[in-house]
Amino acid sequence: MILPFESRLSLGRRLKMSYVAHLRCKECGKTYPLTPRTVCDVDFAPVEVDYHYDRMQGNVTRASIEAGPRSLWRYKDLLPIEGQPQAGLRSGFTPLFKAERLAAELGVKELYIKDDSANYPSFSYKDRVVAVAITKAKEFGFDTVGCASTGNLAHSVAAHAAAAGMKAFVMIPHDLEEGKIIGTLVFGPKMVKIQGNYDDVNRLCTQIADKYGWAIVNVNLRPYYTEGAKTHGFEIAEQLGWKLPQHTVVPVAGGTILPKIYKAYQEFIKLGIVEDNGPRMYAAQAAGCNPVVDAIEKGLELFKPQKPNTIAKSIAIGNPADGFYVQQVIKNSGGWGAAATDAEILDAIKLLARTEGVFTEPAGGTTLACAIKLIQSGKIPANESITVCITGNGLKTIEVLQGQFVTAPAIPAKLAAFDEVVAFYEEQAAAAVSAS
Ligand SMILES: *Cc1c(COP(=O)(O)O)cnc(C)c1O
Ligand SMILES: [Zn+2]
């Protein structure tokens, strides 16, 4: 068949612009065309995007990436879109820095913070996955997007949908933090608060995707959405000067980001962009919701689902969709896992703030608290390079720190009153020293 010139041109352009091959079942390997889909028809295992890595050799290089925009789209060749990015043009490329003061406090040699609390526009790692999912939703021709969320995803979907001129329905557990609810509502989505936990929300969203035919980013667009999480890993490697950290500590909720950071490392190794130093991955969960870490510690083949009970609401997923793949990556990479109590999470939030000037939410507190436990137990050697992935911003969850700080009472604007305040804080400091 002879195609008209215009279609041949756009076909040619498409073929040249994208290295995406197909969807492939993670278990049986059956391949599927690039359409909205969550699982394999044969075994109901998740499907994943596969690429023509052979065609990337020599074309996707450090130089080609460095020539890209200062956003997550500099890794576009390794993302599952066909045309140009249509969302998240300012997302990603967040700071990675050497945390010298924190490292000194912990007695480790080389510690880095990858800081997605500064991600744009919604201050969590979710802007990465949503940038890809919304672009994909537009390519597929959807006009309505939605999500099953523990808070940050709803926030990000609402923001990106607004900027892309799409309608949004966001489904959340009813008891989320106020900052996340108001921060989401300002973008004008339809919010659906569900009486239940995340796993109840997610189950309902599967039915909604079927019945309403919307793009539920982490359900029927899940294989495309999850690929966006790789950009967190690509950035770590590039920002370390095209090197991989030896140890990477990552929070686990649904189990998307941890395996995708590892996939990013492996793709860069495969393309000769970084050297293979055998990077090890470590899972961080809250003690009140630790199905994956529990399975790692006990050597279980399959994790046991839990009912979450923790202040770390953004990572409170008791039955993680990709928990099994987190276990696999931990095992294959030679890593481990740890869980942190709510008190340890709060201490870690304050430690990161006090030493490095970064305010993270309980998910970040969990990750740092678990990194500390893994270092202190010797699972992570203190003299090797460690990256801690901070995935969310503390200003969205200020209620967890209510009552944690003492301030002097309000004073008249008089120097004598100020002198009293100075004395008050001196007493406080002395009391803290004698208590420790
Ligand atoms: C969603 C989320 C995570 C991790 O979620 P995964 O589903 O495991 O990718 C971590 N931190 C924050 C702040 C999140 O919002
Ligand atoms: Zn299959």
Short mmCIF file of C-alpha atoms and ligand atoms in Angstrom, two decimals:
data_model
loop_
_atom_site.label_atom_id
_atom_site.label_comp_id
_atom_site.label_asym_id
_atom_site.label_seq_id
_atom_site.Cartn_x
_atom_site.Cartn_y
_atom_site.Cartn_z
CA MET A 1 0.00 0.00 0.00
CA ILE A 2 1.33 3.46 -0.89
CA LEU A 3 0.85 5.89 1.94
CA PRO A 4 0.20 9.56 1.20
CA PHE A 5 3.25 11.72 1.69
CA GLU A 6 2.08 13.22 4.98
CA SER A 7 1.55 9.84 6.63
CA ARG A 8 4.83 8.48 5.35
CA LEU A 9 6.56 11.53 6.75
CA SER A 10 4.95 11.21 10.16
CA LEU A 11 5.53 7.45 10.20
CA GLY A 12 9.19 7.96 9.35
CA ARG A 13 9.51 10.63 11.97
CA ARG A 14 7.85 8.42 14.54
CA LEU A 15 10.12 5.49 13.81
CA LYS A 16 13.18 7.66 14.08
CA MET A 17 12.09 9.46 17.22
CA SER A 18 11.17 6.53 19.43
CA TYR A 19 13.03 3.42 20.51
CA VAL A 20 9.95 1.90 22.12
CA ALA A 21 9.34 -1.69 20.98
CA HIS A 22 6.25 -3.12 22.71
CA LEU A 23 4.79 -4.15 26.04
CA ARG A 24 6.12 -7.41 27.44
CA CYS A 25 4.78 -9.62 30.23
CA LYS A 26 7.24 -9.71 33.12
CA GLU A 27 6.52 -13.42 33.69
CA CYS A 28 5.79 -15.26 30.41
CA GLY A 29 7.38 -12.74 28.03
CA LYS A 30 4.32 -12.46 25.78
CA THR A 31 4.42 -9.18 23.90
CA TYR A 32 1.55 -6.75 23.32
CA PRO A 33 1.11 -3.64 21.19
CA LEU A 34 1.58 -0.23 22.82
CA THR A 35 -1.97 0.42 24.07
CA PRO A 36 -3.47 1.05 27.52
CA ARG A 37 -3.02 -2.21 29.44
CA THR A 38 -2.05 -3.27 32.97
CA VAL A 39 -1.49 -7.04 32.94
CA CYS A 40 -0.89 -10.03 30.68
CA ASP A 41 -4.01 -11.87 29.46
CA VAL A 42 -2.36 -15.25 30.05
CA ASP A 43 -1.09 -15.06 33.63
CA PHE A 44 -2.26 -11.61 34.88
CA ALA A 45 1.35 -10.59 35.60
CA PRO A 46 2.26 -6.93 35.01
CA VAL A 47 3.42 -5.88 31.55
CA GLU A 48 6.43 -3.62 31.08
CA VAL A 49 7.69 -1.39 28.25
CA ASP A 50 10.51 -2.90 26.21
CA TYR A 51 12.86 -0.91 23.95
CA HIS A 52 15.09 -1.45 20.92
CA TYR A 53 18.32 -1.19 22.92
CA ASP A 54 20.32 -2.35 19.89
CA ARG A 55 19.22 0.74 17.97
CA MET A 56 20.14 2.96 20.92
CA GLN A 57 23.80 1.83 20.91
CA GLY A 58 25.91 4.77 19.80
CA ASN A 59 22.86 7.07 19.55
CA VAL A 60 21.89 7.36 23.20
CA THR A 61 25.07 8.59 24.84
CA ARG A 62 26.29 10.93 27.59
CA ALA A 63 26.57 13.64 24.94
CA SER A 64 23.07 13.10 23.55
CA ILE A 65 21.64 13.28 27.06
CA GLU A 66 23.69 16.35 28.02
CA ALA A 67 22.34 18.12 24.94
CA GLY A 68 18.77 17.67 26.21
CA PRO A 69 16.63 19.99 28.34
CA ARG A 70 17.25 20.45 32.06
CA SER A 71 14.22 18.35 32.95
CA LEU A 72 13.41 14.65 33.12
CA TRP A 73 12.84 14.79 29.35
CA ARG A 74 16.60 14.81 28.76
CA TYR A 75 16.12 10.99 29.05
CA LYS A 76 13.30 10.97 26.47
CA ASP A 77 15.00 8.30 24.34
CA LEU A 78 14.59 5.92 27.30
CA LEU A 79 10.95 6.83 27.94
CA PRO A 80 7.88 5.28 26.28
CA ILE A 81 6.51 8.22 24.30
CA GLU A 82 6.22 8.48 20.52
CA GLY A 83 6.22 12.22 19.85
CA GLN A 84 7.18 15.29 21.84
CA PRO A 85 6.65 15.57 25.64
CA GLN A 86 3.28 17.14 26.45
CA ALA A 87 3.51 17.42 30.24
CA GLY A 88 6.14 17.95 32.91
CA LEU A 89 8.39 20.13 30.77
CA ARG A 90 9.84 21.59 33.98
CA SER A 91 9.74 18.40 36.08
CA GLY A 92 12.72 16.41 37.25
CA PHE A 93 16.42 17.33 37.22
CA THR A 94 16.17 17.90 40.96
CA PRO A 95 19.23 18.50 43.15
CA LEU A 96 21.64 15.74 44.12
CA PHE A 97 24.22 16.86 46.66
CA LYS A 98 26.93 15.49 48.92
CA ALA A 99 25.55 15.58 52.45
CA GLU A 100 28.74 16.36 54.38
CA ARG A 101 27.23 17.40 57.69
CA LEU A 102 24.84 14.47 57.80
CA ALA A 103 27.65 12.10 56.77
CA ALA A 104 29.83 13.37 59.62
CA GLU A 105 27.01 12.87 62.10
CA LEU A 106 26.45 9.30 60.90
CA GLY A 107 30.14 8.45 60.56
CA VAL A 108 29.97 7.60 56.86
CA LYS A 109 32.40 8.59 54.14
CA GLU A 110 30.39 9.41 51.04
CA LEU A 111 26.70 10.22 51.41
CA TYR A 112 24.44 11.80 48.79
CA ILE A 113 20.88 13.07 48.99
CA LYS A 114 18.79 12.92 45.82
CA ASP A 115 16.18 15.54 46.60
CA ASP A 116 12.79 15.18 44.95
CA SER A 117 11.23 17.30 47.70
CA ALA A 118 12.18 20.05 45.24
CA ASN A 119 10.47 18.45 42.24
CA TYR A 120 8.27 20.68 40.11
CA PRO A 121 5.34 21.34 40.26
CA SER A 122 4.06 19.20 43.15
CA PHE A 123 7.15 18.55 45.31
CA SER A 124 7.42 14.78 45.15
CA TYR A 125 8.86 12.09 42.91
CA LYS A 126 5.34 11.60 41.46
CA ASP A 127 5.90 14.48 39.01
CA ARG A 128 8.19 12.09 37.11
CA VAL A 129 5.68 9.31 36.57
CA VAL A 130 2.82 11.72 35.93
CA ALA A 131 4.77 13.70 33.29
CA VAL A 132 5.11 10.50 31.27
CA ALA A 133 1.56 9.24 31.96
CA ILE A 134 -0.14 12.51 30.97
CA THR A 135 1.91 12.73 27.78
CA LYS A 136 0.89 9.15 27.03
CA ALA A 137 -2.77 9.87 27.84
CA LYS A 138 -2.67 12.69 25.28
CA GLU A 139 -1.03 10.45 22.69
CA PHE A 140 -3.79 7.88 23.23
CA GLY A 141 -6.44 10.59 22.87
CA PHE A 142 -7.91 10.52 26.40
CA ASP A 143 -9.56 13.68 27.72
CA THR A 144 -9.93 12.56 31.35
CA VAL A 145 -7.22 11.26 33.66
CA GLY A 146 -7.44 9.82 37.15
CA CYS A 147 -5.47 7.98 39.79
CA ALA A 148 -5.60 5.88 42.93
CA SER A 149 -3.45 7.86 45.32
CA THR A 150 -1.96 8.03 48.81
CA GLY A 151 -1.82 11.82 48.34
CA ASN A 152 1.20 12.85 46.31
CA LEU A 153 -0.04 11.21 43.13
CA ALA A 154 -3.40 13.03 43.35
CA HIS A 155 -1.51 16.30 43.87
CA SER A 156 0.68 15.69 40.84
CA VAL A 157 -2.08 14.40 38.55
CA ALA A 158 -4.26 17.41 39.39
CA ALA A 159 -1.44 19.87 38.65
CA HIS A 160 -0.29 18.27 35.40
CA ALA A 161 -3.86 17.71 34.16
CA ALA A 162 -4.65 21.39 34.77
CA ALA A 163 -1.57 22.48 32.83
CA ALA A 164 -2.41 20.07 30.00
CA GLY A 165 -6.06 21.16 29.82
CA MET A 166 -7.42 17.74 30.80
CA LYS A 167 -10.18 16.74 33.20
CA ALA A 168 -9.08 14.91 36.35
CA PHE A 169 -10.71 12.59 38.87
CA VAL A 170 -8.50 11.80 41.85
CA MET A 171 -9.34 8.96 44.21
CA ILE A 172 -7.81 9.02 47.72
CA PRO A 173 -8.28 7.49 51.18
CA HIS A 174 -10.54 9.87 53.17
CA ASP A 175 -8.02 10.62 55.96
CA LEU A 176 -5.11 12.31 54.16
CA GLU A 177 -3.11 15.32 55.35
CA GLU A 178 -4.76 18.72 54.83
CA GLY A 179 -1.81 20.11 52.86
CA LYS A 180 -2.17 17.39 50.28
CA ILE A 181 -5.94 17.81 50.00
CA ILE A 182 -5.98 21.61 49.64
CA GLY A 183 -2.79 21.49 47.55
CA THR A 184 -4.62 19.16 45.17
CA LEU A 185 -8.03 20.86 45.14
CA VAL A 186 -6.58 24.19 44.07
CA PHE A 187 -5.98 22.73 40.59
CA GLY A 188 -9.68 21.96 40.16
CA PRO A 189 -9.89 18.15 39.93
CA LYS A 190 -12.93 16.15 41.03
CA MET A 191 -11.77 14.62 44.32
CA VAL A 192 -13.25 11.33 45.50
CA LYS A 193 -12.55 10.53 49.18
CA ILE A 194 -13.02 6.85 49.86
CA GLN A 195 -13.81 5.28 53.21
CA GLY A 196 -10.99 2.78 53.26
CA ASN A 197 -7.24 2.48 52.81
CA TYR A 198 -5.21 2.74 49.61
CA ASP A 199 -5.80 -0.87 48.68
CA ASP A 200 -9.57 -0.27 48.72
CA VAL A 201 -9.07 2.85 46.58
CA ASN A 202 -6.95 0.94 44.10
CA ARG A 203 -9.46 -1.89 43.75
CA LEU A 204 -12.23 0.60 42.97
CA CYS A 205 -10.03 2.38 40.42
CA THR A 206 -9.59 -0.82 38.42
CA GLN A 207 -13.38 -0.98 38.07
CA ILE A 208 -13.59 2.74 37.24
CA ALA A 209 -11.01 2.36 34.44
CA ASP A 210 -13.09 -0.46 32.92
CA LYS A 211 -16.46 1.25 33.24
CA TYR A 212 -15.62 4.88 32.39
CA GLY A 213 -12.79 4.38 29.91
CA TRP A 214 -10.59 7.05 31.51
CA ALA A 215 -6.82 7.03 31.73
CA ILE A 216 -6.19 6.01 35.33
CA VAL A 217 -2.48 6.74 35.33
CA ASN A 218 -1.40 4.00 37.73
CA VAL A 219 -3.91 1.42 36.49
CA ASN A 220 -4.44 1.20 32.71
CA LEU A 221 -1.46 3.46 31.91
CA ARG A 222 0.69 1.80 34.57
CA PRO A 223 3.41 0.36 32.26
CA TYR A 224 4.06 3.85 30.80
CA TYR A 225 3.63 5.68 34.11
CA THR A 226 6.13 3.50 35.97
CA GLU A 227 8.84 4.13 33.35
CA GLY A 228 8.91 7.78 34.42
CA ALA A 229 10.37 6.67 37.76
CA LYS A 230 13.57 5.61 35.94
CA THR A 231 14.47 9.28 35.55
CA HIS A 232 15.19 9.51 39.30
CA GLY A 233 17.88 6.85 38.75
CA PHE A 234 19.22 8.35 35.51
CA GLU A 235 19.67 11.66 37.29
CA ILE A 236 21.54 10.08 40.21
CA ALA A 237 24.00 8.50 37.77
CA GLU A 238 24.47 11.64 35.68
CA GLN A 239 24.72 13.98 38.67
CA LEU A 240 27.36 11.75 40.31
CA GLY A 241 29.47 12.42 37.21
CA TRP A 242 28.25 9.40 35.21
CA LYS A 243 28.83 6.98 38.08
CA LEU A 244 26.55 4.73 40.07
CA PRO A 245 26.40 4.84 43.85
CA GLN A 246 27.36 1.52 45.46
CA HIS A 247 24.29 1.63 47.71
CA THR A 248 20.91 3.24 47.04
CA VAL A 249 18.23 3.45 49.74
CA VAL A 250 14.69 3.88 48.39
CA PRO A 251 11.23 4.04 50.00
CA VAL A 252 8.73 1.37 48.99
CA ALA A 253 4.98 1.94 48.69
CA GLY A 254 3.44 0.27 45.61
CA GLY A 255 6.94 -0.81 44.62
CA THR A 256 7.35 1.32 41.50
CA ILE A 257 10.36 3.50 42.10
CA LEU A 258 12.84 1.04 43.62
CA PRO A 259 12.89 -1.47 40.73
CA LYS A 260 12.79 1.40 38.21
CA ILE A 261 15.87 3.10 39.68
CA TYR A 262 17.61 -0.25 39.30
CA LYS A 263 16.30 -0.61 35.73
CA ALA A 264 17.70 2.87 34.99
CA TYR A 265 21.13 1.84 36.34
CA GLN A 266 21.04 -1.36 34.26
CA GLU A 267 20.03 0.51 31.09
CA PHE A 268 22.93 2.94 31.50
CA ILE A 269 25.27 -0.03 32.03
CA LYS A 270 23.88 -1.79 28.93
CA LEU A 271 24.42 1.35 26.82
CA GLY A 272 27.97 1.82 28.09
CA ILE A 273 27.03 5.14 29.70
CA VAL A 274 28.24 4.11 33.17
CA GLU A 275 30.49 1.38 34.53
CA ASP A 276 28.91 -1.57 36.31
CA ASN A 277 29.97 -1.37 39.96
CA GLY A 278 27.35 -3.87 41.15
CA PRO A 279 24.95 -1.29 42.62
CA ARG A 280 22.94 -2.59 45.59
CA MET A 281 19.37 -1.54 46.34
CA TYR A 282 17.80 -1.20 49.81
CA ALA A 283 14.09 -0.99 50.63
CA ALA A 284 12.80 1.41 53.29
CA GLN A 285 9.33 1.04 54.82
CA ALA A 286 7.51 2.25 57.91
CA ALA A 287 7.23 -0.33 60.68
CA GLY A 288 3.46 0.26 60.56
CA CYS A 289 3.35 -0.90 56.92
CA ASN A 290 6.30 -3.09 56.01
CA PRO A 291 5.06 -6.06 53.94
CA VAL A 292 8.08 -6.06 51.61
CA VAL A 293 10.75 -5.53 54.27
CA ASP A 294 9.13 -8.20 56.42
CA ALA A 295 9.37 -10.67 53.51
CA ILE A 296 13.02 -9.72 52.88
CA GLU A 297 13.96 -10.15 56.54
CA LYS A 298 12.14 -13.47 56.88
CA GLY A 299 13.19 -14.80 53.46
CA LEU A 300 9.58 -15.26 52.33
CA GLU A 301 8.97 -15.99 48.66
CA LEU A 302 5.80 -13.85 48.68
CA PHE A 303 5.08 -10.94 51.02
CA LYS A 304 2.05 -10.99 53.30
CA PRO A 305 -0.37 -8.05 52.78
CA GLN A 306 -0.87 -5.79 55.83
CA LYS A 307 -3.30 -3.19 57.16
CA PRO A 308 -1.28 0.05 57.32
CA ASN A 309 -0.93 2.03 60.55
CA THR A 310 1.73 4.72 60.28
CA ILE A 311 2.25 8.48 59.98
CA ALA A 312 4.00 7.78 56.66
CA LYS A 313 0.72 7.89 54.73
CA SER A 314 2.22 8.45 51.29
CA ILE A 315 3.93 5.06 51.48
CA ALA A 316 1.18 3.22 53.39
CA ILE A 317 0.33 0.52 50.87
CA GLY A 318 -0.35 -2.83 52.52
CA ASN A 319 -0.64 -4.85 49.31
CA PRO A 320 1.91 -3.34 46.91
CA ALA A 321 1.30 -4.09 43.21
CA ASP A 322 5.02 -4.46 42.49
CA GLY A 323 6.18 -5.61 45.92
CA PHE A 324 7.31 -8.94 44.49
CA TYR A 325 9.59 -7.15 42.02
CA VAL A 326 11.09 -5.08 44.82
CA GLN A 327 11.97 -8.35 46.58
CA GLN A 328 13.55 -9.66 43.35
CA VAL A 329 15.70 -6.57 42.83
CA ILE A 330 16.82 -6.57 46.47
CA LYS A 331 17.85 -10.21 46.14
CA ASN A 332 19.50 -9.88 42.70
CA SER A 333 21.43 -6.76 43.62
CA GLY A 334 22.62 -8.07 46.99
CA GLY A 335 20.82 -5.38 48.99
CA TRP A 336 18.54 -5.54 52.00
CA GLY A 337 15.67 -3.72 53.75
CA ALA A 338 14.78 -1.96 56.99
CA ALA A 339 11.69 -0.55 58.68
CA ALA A 340 11.38 2.55 60.88
CA THR A 341 8.94 3.33 63.68
CA ASP A 342 6.95 6.57 63.64
CA ALA A 343 9.27 8.01 66.34
CA GLU A 344 12.35 7.13 64.27
CA ILE A 345 10.72 8.69 61.20
CA LEU A 346 10.16 11.99 63.04
CA ASP A 347 13.74 11.97 64.38
CA ALA A 348 15.08 11.44 60.86
CA ILE A 349 12.94 14.28 59.44
CA LYS A 350 14.43 16.59 62.09
CA LEU A 351 17.97 15.27 61.56
CA LEU A 352 17.86 15.92 57.79
CA ALA A 353 16.46 19.39 58.38
CA ARG A 354 19.01 20.23 61.09
CA THR A 355 22.07 18.95 59.22
CA GLU A 356 21.29 19.65 55.56
CA GLY A 357 18.47 22.20 55.46
CA VAL A 358 16.07 19.84 53.71
CA PHE A 359 12.51 19.42 54.98
CA THR A 360 11.06 16.09 53.91
CA GLU A 361 7.77 14.37 54.65
CA PRO A 362 7.46 11.09 56.60
CA ALA A 363 8.34 9.03 53.50
CA GLY A 364 11.73 10.79 53.41
CA GLY A 365 12.08 10.41 57.17
CA THR A 366 11.45 6.70 56.72
CA THR A 367 14.13 6.41 54.06
CA LEU A 368 16.76 8.24 56.09
CA ALA A 369 15.86 6.37 59.30
CA CYS A 370 16.18 3.05 57.46
CA ALA A 371 19.48 4.10 55.85
CA ILE A 372 20.82 4.84 59.35
CA LYS A 373 19.70 1.41 60.59
CA LEU A 374 21.29 -0.32 57.59
CA ILE A 375 24.57 1.56 58.16
CA GLN A 376 24.58 0.89 61.92
CA SER A 377 23.91 -2.82 61.42
CA GLY A 378 26.75 -3.04 58.89
CA LYS A 379 24.44 -4.03 56.01
CA ILE A 380 25.69 -0.90 54.25
CA PRO A 381 29.47 -0.40 54.71
CA ALA A 382 30.18 3.07 56.12
CA ASN A 383 33.18 3.60 53.82
CA GLU A 384 31.34 3.12 50.51
CA SER A 385 29.18 5.51 48.46
CA ILE A 386 25.56 5.77 49.57
CA THR A 387 22.64 7.64 48.00
CA VAL A 388 19.46 8.27 49.99
CA CYS A 389 16.39 9.00 47.85
CA ILE A 390 14.27 11.76 49.38
CA THR A 391 10.95 11.58 47.55
CA GLY A 392 8.61 14.15 49.10
CA ASN A 393 8.33 17.55 50.80
CA GLY A 394 7.66 18.19 54.49
CA LEU A 395 5.54 21.30 53.99
CA LYS A 396 2.69 19.07 52.78
CA THR A 397 2.54 17.12 56.04
CA ILE A 398 3.29 19.64 58.76
CA GLU A 399 0.73 18.12 61.14
CA VAL A 400 3.08 15.21 61.92
CA LEU A 401 5.43 17.68 63.63
CA GLN A 402 2.74 19.40 65.67
CA GLY A 403 3.91 19.73 69.29
CA GLN A 404 7.50 18.76 68.47
CA PHE A 405 9.04 22.18 69.02
CA VAL A 406 9.10 24.69 71.85
CA THR A 407 8.99 28.41 71.11
CA ALA A 408 9.14 31.31 73.53
CA PRO A 409 5.83 33.08 74.18
CA ALA A 410 5.00 36.19 72.12
CA ILE A 411 6.57 39.38 73.47
CA PRO A 412 6.01 43.11 73.21
CA ALA A 413 8.46 44.76 70.78
CA LYS A 414 10.75 45.82 73.63
CA LEU A 415 14.44 45.00 73.99
CA ALA A 416 14.00 43.99 77.65
CA ALA A 417 11.44 41.40 76.64
CA PHE A 418 13.80 40.15 73.95
CA ASP A 419 16.52 39.67 76.60
CA GLU A 420 14.12 37.37 78.42
CA VAL A 421 13.58 35.35 75.27
CA VAL A 422 17.34 34.90 74.81
CA ALA A 423 17.54 33.66 78.40
CA PHE A 424 14.60 31.33 77.73
CA TYR A 425 16.39 29.71 74.78
CA GLU A 426 19.65 29.44 76.72
CA GLU A 427 17.80 27.53 79.44
CA GLN A 428 16.22 25.30 76.79
CA ALA A 429 19.63 24.50 75.31
CA ALA A 430 21.13 23.75 78.72
CA ALA A 431 18.22 21.46 79.57
CA ALA A 432 18.67 19.61 76.26
CA VAL A 433 22.38 19.09 76.95
CA SER A 434 21.80 17.74 80.47
CA ALA A 435 19.02 15.46 79.18
CA SER A 436 21.24 13.84 76.53
C1 LIG B 1 4.51 7.29 46.04
C2 LIG B 1 5.65 7.67 46.92
C3 LIG B 1 6.76 6.82 47.15
C4 LIG B 1 7.00 5.44 46.61
O1 LIG B 1 6.03 4.83 45.94
P1 LIG B 1 6.20 3.55 45.00
O2 LIG B 1 4.79 3.21 44.72
O3 LIG B 1 6.89 2.48 45.76
O4 LIG B 1 6.94 3.99 43.81
C5 LIG B 1 7.77 7.29 47.95
N1 LIG B 1 7.73 8.50 48.50
C6 LIG B 1 6.72 9.33 48.30
C7 LIG B 1 6.77 10.66 48.96
C8 LIG B 1 5.64 8.96 47.50
O5 LIG B 1 4.65 9.82 47.31
ZN ZN B 2 2.23 -13.35 30.87
#
